[in-house]
Short mmCIF file of C-alpha atoms in Angstrom, two decimals:
data_model
loop_
_atom_site.label_atom_id
_atom_site.label_comp_id
_atom_site.label_asym_id
_atom_site.label_seq_id
_atom_site.Cartn_x
_atom_site.Cartn_y
_atom_site.Cartn_z
CA MET A 1 87.78 75.81 70.73
CA THR A 2 87.77 79.10 68.85
CA ALA A 3 87.53 78.78 65.08
CA ALA A 4 90.80 80.41 64.41
CA PRO A 5 93.86 81.47 66.36
CA LEU A 6 93.31 84.68 68.28
CA ASP A 7 96.81 85.74 67.42
CA PRO A 8 96.92 86.00 63.62
CA ASP A 9 100.74 85.57 63.64
CA ALA A 10 100.24 82.13 65.08
CA ALA A 11 98.22 80.83 62.13
CA ALA A 12 101.28 79.41 60.47
CA ALA A 13 102.42 77.45 63.58
CA SER A 14 104.06 74.30 62.24
CA SER A 15 105.10 72.05 65.15
CA LEU A 16 102.53 70.04 66.98
CA ALA A 17 103.60 71.63 70.33
CA GLU A 18 103.18 75.07 68.87
CA ARG A 19 99.74 74.24 67.46
CA ALA A 20 98.73 72.79 70.84
CA TYR A 21 100.12 75.82 72.66
CA VAL A 22 98.09 78.35 70.43
CA ALA A 23 94.90 76.36 70.67
CA ILE A 24 95.09 75.85 74.33
CA ARG A 25 96.13 79.46 74.98
CA ASP A 26 93.18 80.71 73.04
CA GLN A 27 90.77 78.49 75.03
CA LEU A 28 92.32 79.91 78.28
CA ILE A 29 92.12 83.53 77.10
CA MET A 30 88.51 83.24 75.89
CA LEU A 31 87.52 81.37 79.00
CA ASP A 32 86.50 78.26 77.11
CA ILE A 33 88.57 76.85 79.99
CA ARG A 34 87.39 78.61 83.05
CA PRO A 35 89.60 80.09 85.80
CA GLY A 36 90.49 77.38 88.32
CA GLU A 37 89.17 74.56 86.08
CA PRO A 38 91.41 71.43 85.88
CA ILE A 39 93.24 70.82 82.64
CA ASP A 40 92.28 67.47 80.96
CA ASP A 41 95.51 66.53 79.10
CA ASP A 42 93.98 63.45 77.52
CA GLY A 43 90.84 65.40 76.38
CA LEU A 44 92.79 68.30 74.95
CA ALA A 45 95.09 65.85 72.99
CA LYS A 46 92.09 64.09 71.53
CA ALA A 47 90.24 67.38 70.65
CA LEU A 48 93.37 68.76 69.06
CA GLY A 49 94.31 65.64 67.23
CA VAL A 50 97.79 65.48 68.73
CA GLY A 51 99.52 63.31 71.33
CA ARG A 52 99.94 63.94 75.08
CA THR A 53 103.56 65.08 74.66
CA PRO A 54 102.76 68.17 72.54
CA VAL A 55 100.05 69.05 75.05
CA ARG A 56 102.36 68.74 77.96
CA GLU A 57 105.08 70.90 76.30
CA ALA A 58 102.35 73.56 75.63
CA LEU A 59 101.27 73.48 79.22
CA LYS A 60 104.79 74.14 80.31
CA ARG A 61 104.92 77.27 78.23
CA LEU A 62 101.54 78.23 79.39
CA GLU A 63 102.63 78.04 83.04
CA VAL A 64 105.40 80.50 82.24
CA ASP A 65 102.71 82.76 80.75
CA ARG A 66 100.71 82.47 84.01
CA LEU A 67 97.81 81.07 82.20
CA VAL A 68 97.98 77.69 83.99
CA VAL A 69 99.45 76.49 87.25
CA SER A 70 100.64 72.99 88.30
CA PHE A 71 100.47 71.40 91.64
CA PRO A 72 102.36 68.20 92.66
CA ARG A 73 99.96 65.25 92.78
CA ARG A 74 97.01 67.51 92.02
CA GLY A 75 97.55 68.25 88.41
CA THR A 76 97.33 71.39 86.16
CA PHE A 77 94.66 74.11 86.41
CA ALA A 78 93.67 77.21 84.67
CA THR A 79 95.10 80.08 86.69
CA GLY A 80 92.44 81.78 88.90
CA MET A 81 91.62 85.42 88.80
CA ASP A 82 90.87 88.03 91.44
CA ILE A 83 90.75 91.85 91.63
CA SER A 84 94.40 92.17 92.53
CA ASP A 85 95.30 90.71 89.12
CA LEU A 86 93.63 93.63 87.35
CA ALA A 87 95.63 96.18 89.38
CA HIS A 88 98.97 94.36 88.92
CA ILE A 89 98.53 93.84 85.18
CA SER A 90 97.29 97.47 84.63
CA GLU A 91 100.26 98.76 86.63
CA ILE A 92 102.64 97.06 84.04
CA ARG A 93 100.57 97.82 80.88
CA VAL A 94 100.06 101.56 81.72
CA GLN A 95 103.79 101.95 81.48
CA LEU A 96 104.62 99.64 78.51
CA GLU A 97 101.57 100.10 76.14
CA PRO A 98 102.32 103.83 75.70
CA LEU A 99 105.97 103.00 75.14
CA ALA A 100 105.07 100.52 72.40
CA ALA A 101 102.70 102.91 70.80
CA ARG A 102 105.34 105.74 70.82
CA ARG A 103 107.99 103.51 69.38
CA ALA A 104 105.68 102.23 66.71
CA ALA A 105 104.81 105.82 65.69
CA GLU A 106 108.53 106.66 65.52
CA ARG A 107 109.78 103.47 63.81
CA ALA A 108 107.01 102.20 61.51
CA THR A 109 107.98 101.82 57.87
CA ARG A 110 105.86 103.16 55.13
CA GLY A 111 104.29 99.73 54.65
CA GLU A 112 103.63 99.27 58.29
CA ARG A 113 101.92 102.69 58.40
CA ALA A 114 99.70 101.76 55.49
CA GLU A 115 98.89 98.45 57.27
CA LEU A 116 97.86 100.18 60.51
CA ALA A 117 95.87 102.74 58.65
CA GLU A 118 93.95 100.01 56.77
CA LEU A 119 93.30 98.18 60.14
CA ALA A 120 91.89 101.43 61.50
CA VAL A 121 89.45 101.58 58.60
CA ARG A 122 88.38 98.02 59.03
CA ILE A 123 87.50 98.73 62.62
CA GLN A 124 85.61 101.79 61.65
CA GLU A 125 83.54 99.68 59.26
CA MET A 126 83.01 97.00 61.82
CA ASP A 127 79.52 96.49 63.26
CA VAL A 128 80.66 96.27 66.82
CA ALA A 129 77.16 96.00 68.16
CA GLN A 130 76.57 92.83 66.19
CA ALA A 131 80.00 91.30 66.60
CA ASP A 132 80.25 88.20 68.89
CA ARG A 133 82.77 87.86 71.60
CA ALA A 134 85.43 85.92 69.71
CA GLU A 135 85.36 88.49 66.91
CA LEU A 136 85.73 91.40 69.28
CA MET A 137 88.55 89.80 71.18
CA ARG A 138 90.26 88.80 67.90
CA CYS A 139 90.03 92.43 66.76
CA ASP A 140 91.37 93.70 70.03
CA LEU A 141 94.29 91.35 70.04
CA SER A 142 95.09 91.97 66.40
CA VAL A 143 95.45 95.70 67.04
CA HIS A 144 97.73 95.23 70.00
CA ARG A 145 99.83 92.56 68.31
CA ALA A 146 100.30 94.85 65.31
CA ILE A 147 101.45 97.67 67.37
CA TYR A 148 103.89 95.55 69.47
CA ARG A 149 105.40 94.21 66.25
CA VAL A 150 105.73 97.63 64.60
CA ALA A 151 107.45 98.97 67.79
CA GLY A 152 110.49 97.07 66.71
CA ASN A 153 111.63 95.67 70.08
CA PRO A 154 111.05 91.92 70.40
CA HIS A 155 111.70 91.91 74.15
CA LEU A 156 109.02 94.60 74.71
CA GLU A 157 106.76 92.66 72.31
CA ASP A 158 107.13 89.40 74.31
CA VAL A 159 106.38 91.06 77.60
CA LEU A 160 103.31 92.93 76.24
CA ILE A 161 101.86 89.90 74.50
CA ARG A 162 101.95 88.01 77.81
CA TYR A 163 100.21 90.76 79.82
CA ASP A 164 97.73 91.53 76.99
CA ASN A 165 96.74 87.93 77.07
CA LEU A 166 96.11 88.18 80.77
CA ALA A 167 94.16 91.48 80.38
CA THR A 168 92.01 89.98 77.62
CA ARG A 169 91.19 87.11 79.95
CA ILE A 170 89.88 89.56 82.45
CA PHE A 171 88.02 91.41 79.74
CA CYS A 172 86.20 88.11 78.78
CA LEU A 173 85.33 87.47 82.38
CA PHE A 174 83.37 90.67 82.56
CA LEU A 175 82.43 91.17 78.89
CA ASP A 176 78.73 90.46 79.26
CA ARG A 177 78.55 93.13 82.05
CA LEU A 178 80.53 95.93 80.36
CA PRO A 179 78.37 98.51 78.64
CA THR A 180 81.23 100.22 76.73
CA VAL A 181 82.88 97.36 74.79
CA ASP A 182 82.07 99.07 71.49
CA GLU A 183 83.85 102.23 72.73
CA HIS A 184 86.80 100.22 74.01
CA VAL A 185 87.22 98.60 70.51
CA GLY A 186 86.53 101.88 68.77
CA GLU A 187 89.32 103.59 70.66
CA HIS A 188 91.74 101.60 68.57
CA VAL A 189 90.82 103.65 65.50
CA HIS A 190 92.36 106.97 66.79
CA LEU A 191 95.34 105.07 68.30
CA LEU A 192 96.13 103.42 64.99
CA GLN A 193 95.61 106.57 63.12
CA ALA A 194 98.08 108.37 65.43
CA ILE A 195 100.73 105.74 64.92
CA ALA A 196 100.19 105.63 61.16
CA THR A 197 100.73 109.42 60.85
CA GLY A 198 103.71 109.34 63.13
CA ASP A 199 102.18 111.37 65.95
CA ALA A 200 104.17 109.74 68.78
CA ASP A 201 102.93 112.01 71.62
CA ARG A 202 99.31 111.34 70.70
CA ALA A 203 99.89 107.65 70.34
CA ASP A 204 101.54 107.52 73.72
CA GLU A 205 98.57 109.36 75.41
CA LEU A 206 95.88 107.36 73.66
CA ALA A 207 97.48 104.18 74.59
CA ARG A 208 97.72 105.23 78.25
CA GLN A 209 94.09 106.32 78.26
CA HIS A 210 93.05 103.02 76.74
CA VAL A 211 94.62 100.95 79.47
CA LEU A 212 93.39 103.16 82.23
CA GLY A 213 89.84 103.23 80.74
CA PHE A 214 89.84 99.44 80.62
CA GLU A 215 90.66 99.12 84.29
CA THR A 216 88.09 101.83 85.23
CA ALA A 217 85.33 100.07 83.17
CA VAL A 218 86.07 96.61 84.75
CA ARG A 219 86.18 98.02 88.28
CA ALA A 220 82.76 99.67 87.76
CA VAL A 221 81.03 96.31 87.21
CA ILE A 222 82.88 94.25 89.84
#
């Protein structure tokens, strides 16, 4: 298990089912539970200190998120991954990530702009070369979650969170082979700055380049 929820907004999760969902989701995203691996309900319940019912409720939600798949009489497994997943996910994200960035630049409040500008500074000061995988992924997810939230459209936010989780899972699968992880994380600085200053056109274009660059980088090492 990761030390803290990858999604900062989930840190305050109160119900047992929500806590189980966040913890198992993070293990799936970070590949602590590998693609195709069977899900051990009992083991997860014991590790998380909850009963089997919250775990089962969490797994139902994770199946909707396409992070697990259940088969009659066989059990539940972490969803597998293949190259077609990358193309399908990128096809959606390349349309919606720029939209979220544009809306965030247009709609962000003064406080939200200050928050995004501060996040950009923290990333600039981060020693990416020395950061471990969990820290890099937590940083990446934090940026995307912040942009989705500031965009002000909860339906768009829900869709993008789902597909960003799936994209991050692919990222983790190839992370050790990607030579430009620091550049990928560093791209967030200019994106956040564009949103913070209200430059919607630049935010739109940078978000598009970010998604396309991710797909290109992964394909180069497959």
